[in-house]
C-alpha positions as a Python dict, from the first residue, in 0.01 Angstrom:
ca = {
    (1, 'X'): (0, 0, 0),
    (2, 'X'): (130, 344, -92),
    (3, 'X'): (-35, 645, 70),
    (4, 'X'): (16, 1019, 84),
    (5, 'X'): (-125, 1327, 252),
    (6, 'X'): (-108, 1696, 164),
    (7, 'X'): (-265, 1926, 421),
    (8, 'X'): (-276, 2298, 354),
    (9, 'X'): (-401, 2566, 595),
    (10, 'X'): (-534, 2912, 527),
    (11, 'X'): (-501, 3141, 827),
    (12, 'X'): (-578, 3508, 880),
    (13, 'X'): (-353, 3631, 1162),
    (14, 'X'): (-305, 4007, 1117),
    (15, 'X'): (-43, 4166, 1343),
    (16, 'X'): (24, 3835, 1521),
    (17, 'X'): (402, 3869, 1491),
    (18, 'X'): (578, 4098, 1746),
    (19, 'X'): (746, 4273, 1452),
    (20, 'X'): (403, 4377, 1323),
    (21, 'X'): (421, 4156, 1014),
    (22, 'X'): (103, 4001, 880),
    (23, 'X'): (116, 3618, 908),
    (24, 'X'): (-196, 3560, 701),
    (25, 'X'): (-193, 3326, 405),
    (26, 'X'): (-176, 2972, 279),
    (27, 'X'): (79, 2731, 423),
    (28, 'X'): (161, 2364, 379),
    (29, 'X'): (101, 2199, 716),
    (30, 'X'): (167, 1834, 628),
    (31, 'X'): (325, 1658, 329),
    (32, 'X'): (354, 1286, 395),
    (33, 'X'): (422, 979, 188),
    (34, 'X'): (442, 622, 309),
    (35, 'X'): (442, 257, 220),
    (36, 'X'): (310, -34, 421),
    (37, 'X'): (263, -399, 347),
    (38, 'X'): (299, -763, 432),
    (39, 'X'): (629, -944, 379),
    (40, 'X'): (477, -1278, 471),
    (41, 'X'): (161, -1404, 639),
    (42, 'X'): (297, -1311, 985),
    (43, 'X'): (530, -1015, 915),
    (44, 'X'): (470, -664, 787),
    (45, 'X'): (631, -320, 766),
    (46, 'X'): (555, 53, 753),
    (47, 'X'): (771, 347, 643),
    (48, 'X'): (634, 702, 649),
    (49, 'X'): (816, 1026, 569),
    (50, 'X'): (712, 1388, 617),
    (51, 'X'): (848, 1698, 449),
    (52, 'X'): (631, 2003, 515),
    (53, 'X'): (921, 2235, 599),
    (54, 'X'): (1148, 2125, 315),
    (55, 'X'): (1354, 1869, 508),
    (56, 'X'): (1229, 1511, 503),
    (57, 'X'): (1208, 1330, 837),
    (58, 'X'): (1119, 970, 913),
    (59, 'X'): (791, 944, 1103),
    (60, 'X'): (730, 570, 1118),
    (61, 'X'): (979, 297, 1036),
    (62, 'X'): (882, -34, 1191),
    (63, 'X'): (826, -401, 1135),
    (64, 'X'): (551, -619, 1279),
    (65, 'X'): (532, -987, 1359),
    (66, 'X'): (207, -1162, 1447),
    (67, 'X'): (328, -1385, 1729),
    (68, 'X'): (-12, -1549, 1772),
    (69, 'X'): (-379, -1481, 1712),
    (70, 'X'): (-394, -1243, 2010),
    (71, 'X'): (-53, -1068, 2006),
    (72, 'X'): (152, -866, 1757),
    (73, 'X'): (511, -755, 1820),
    (74, 'X'): (618, -419, 1671),
    (75, 'X'): (983, -311, 1656),
    (76, 'X'): (1140, 5, 1516),
    (77, 'X'): (1026, 369, 1533),
    (78, 'X'): (658, 417, 1620),
    (79, 'X'): (419, 622, 1836),
    (80, 'X'): (377, 548, 2205),
    (81, 'X'): (46, 366, 2267),
    (82, 'X'): (-38, 570, 2580),
    (83, 'X'): (-314, 802, 2450),
    (84, 'X'): (-585, 688, 2206),
    (85, 'X'): (-586, 1015, 2010),
    (86, 'X'): (-212, 1001, 1946),
    (87, 'X'): (-271, 676, 1753),
    (88, 'X'): (-480, 858, 1493),
    (89, 'X'): (-313, 926, 1161),
    (90, 'X'): (-311, 1284, 1035),
    (91, 'X'): (-566, 1190, 768),
    (92, 'X'): (-809, 1068, 1037),
    (93, 'X'): (-839, 1404, 1214),
    (94, 'X'): (-1167, 1594, 1203),
    (95, 'X'): (-1020, 1910, 1357),
    (96, 'X'): (-711, 2107, 1247),
    (97, 'X'): (-524, 2030, 1570),
    (98, 'X'): (-515, 1743, 1815),
    (99, 'X'): (-604, 1796, 2179),
    (100, 'X'): (-313, 1892, 2405),
    (101, 'X'): (-287, 1535, 2538),
    (102, 'X'): (-304, 1389, 2188),
    (103, 'X'): (-32, 1625, 2065),
    (104, 'X'): (191, 1562, 2368),
    (105, 'X'): (202, 1187, 2299),
    (106, 'X'): (212, 1219, 1919),
    (107, 'X'): (586, 1160, 1916),
    (108, 'X'): (775, 867, 1775),
    (109, 'X'): (1080, 694, 1909),
    (110, 'X'): (1252, 358, 1868),
    (111, 'X'): (1157, 56, 2072),
    (112, 'X'): (946, -257, 2089),
    (113, 'X'): (575, -303, 2156),
    (114, 'X'): (340, -595, 2213),
    (115, 'X'): (-25, -534, 2131),
    (116, 'X'): (-335, -736, 2073),
    (117, 'X'): (-709, -784, 2093),
    (118, 'X'): (-940, -1038, 2247),
    (119, 'X'): (-1288, -974, 2111),
    (120, 'X'): (-1379, -631, 2258),
    (121, 'X'): (-1067, -588, 2474),
    (122, 'X'): (-763, -416, 2316),
    (123, 'X'): (-422, -365, 2477),
    (124, 'X'): (-69, -245, 2404),
    (125, 'X'): (253, -214, 2606),
    (126, 'X'): (579, -63, 2481),
    (127, 'X'): (941, -10, 2584),
    (128, 'X'): (1097, 279, 2393),
    (129, 'X'): (1389, 519, 2415),
    (130, 'X'): (1322, 774, 2687),
    (131, 'X'): (1338, 1151, 2668),
    (132, 'X'): (1717, 1138, 2691),
    (133, 'X'): (1750, 977, 2345),
    (134, 'X'): (1979, 676, 2342),
    (135, 'X'): (2130, 746, 2686),
    (136, 'X'): (2015, 541, 2983),
    (137, 'X'): (1645, 603, 3052),
    (138, 'X'): (1368, 411, 2879),
    (139, 'X'): (1003, 501, 2844),
    (140, 'X'): (745, 242, 2948),
    (141, 'X'): (390, 292, 2824),
    (142, 'X'): (69, 93, 2809),
    (143, 'X'): (-296, 131, 2716),
    (144, 'X'): (-603, -88, 2747),
    (145, 'X'): (-954, -32, 2613),
    (146, 'X'): (-1286, -210, 2612),
    (147, 'X'): (-1545, -162, 2335),
    (148, 'X'): (-1874, -136, 2521),
    (149, 'X'): (-2114, -31, 2246),
    (150, 'X'): (-2131, -54, 1867),
    (151, 'X'): (-1788, -201, 1807),
    (152, 'X'): (-1606, 82, 1984),
    (153, 'X'): (-1497, 423, 1865),
    (154, 'X'): (-1238, 303, 1614),
    (155, 'X'): (-960, 531, 1493),
    (156, 'X'): (-1142, 849, 1392),
    (157, 'X'): (-1162, 1181, 1574),
    (158, 'X'): (-1502, 1300, 1695),
    (159, 'X'): (-1793, 1140, 1511),
    (160, 'X'): (-1602, 1146, 1181),
    (161, 'X'): (-1651, 820, 989),
    (162, 'X'): (-1849, 678, 1282),
    (163, 'X'): (-2165, 574, 1103),
    (164, 'X'): (-2518, 605, 1235),
    (165, 'X'): (-2491, 365, 1532),
    (166, 'X'): (-2390, 475, 1881),
    (167, 'X'): (-2033, 376, 1978),
    (168, 'X'): (-1852, 367, 2311),
    (169, 'X'): (-1508, 246, 2423),
}
């Protein structure tokens, strides 16, 4: 699968700069391209790059291995599983910005994660490089959710792409 995203913003911010300059206009907020796929029945990969400011950076670069029916191992550079909203892709956002919590945990770093589902119960736990880069501290994160109504909220912000049925996780 090859995917891409171009997200432009028009903003009217007169006199928002301390120098008195007008910051109104059209800007390119996101320019992403990525590939994802299966190498075999149990292994897959994802590579995503972003270049909105002119310099390309690697967003996601990871491999996956389906260890069993209920658990998948992810290794490489990926987002921490702590906050649900930080798992949303930029193309799945209804609003221009994420919430503060979603933005805070929308960072990627290298590590390993085990995640899975058992009917309506979903879980993930990760060990990644900490805030000190490759020094000595690691970041431990985990998340669990239970879909209580209508198959759960899925991976869309707000009611975007939610359908007509009520959903609750």
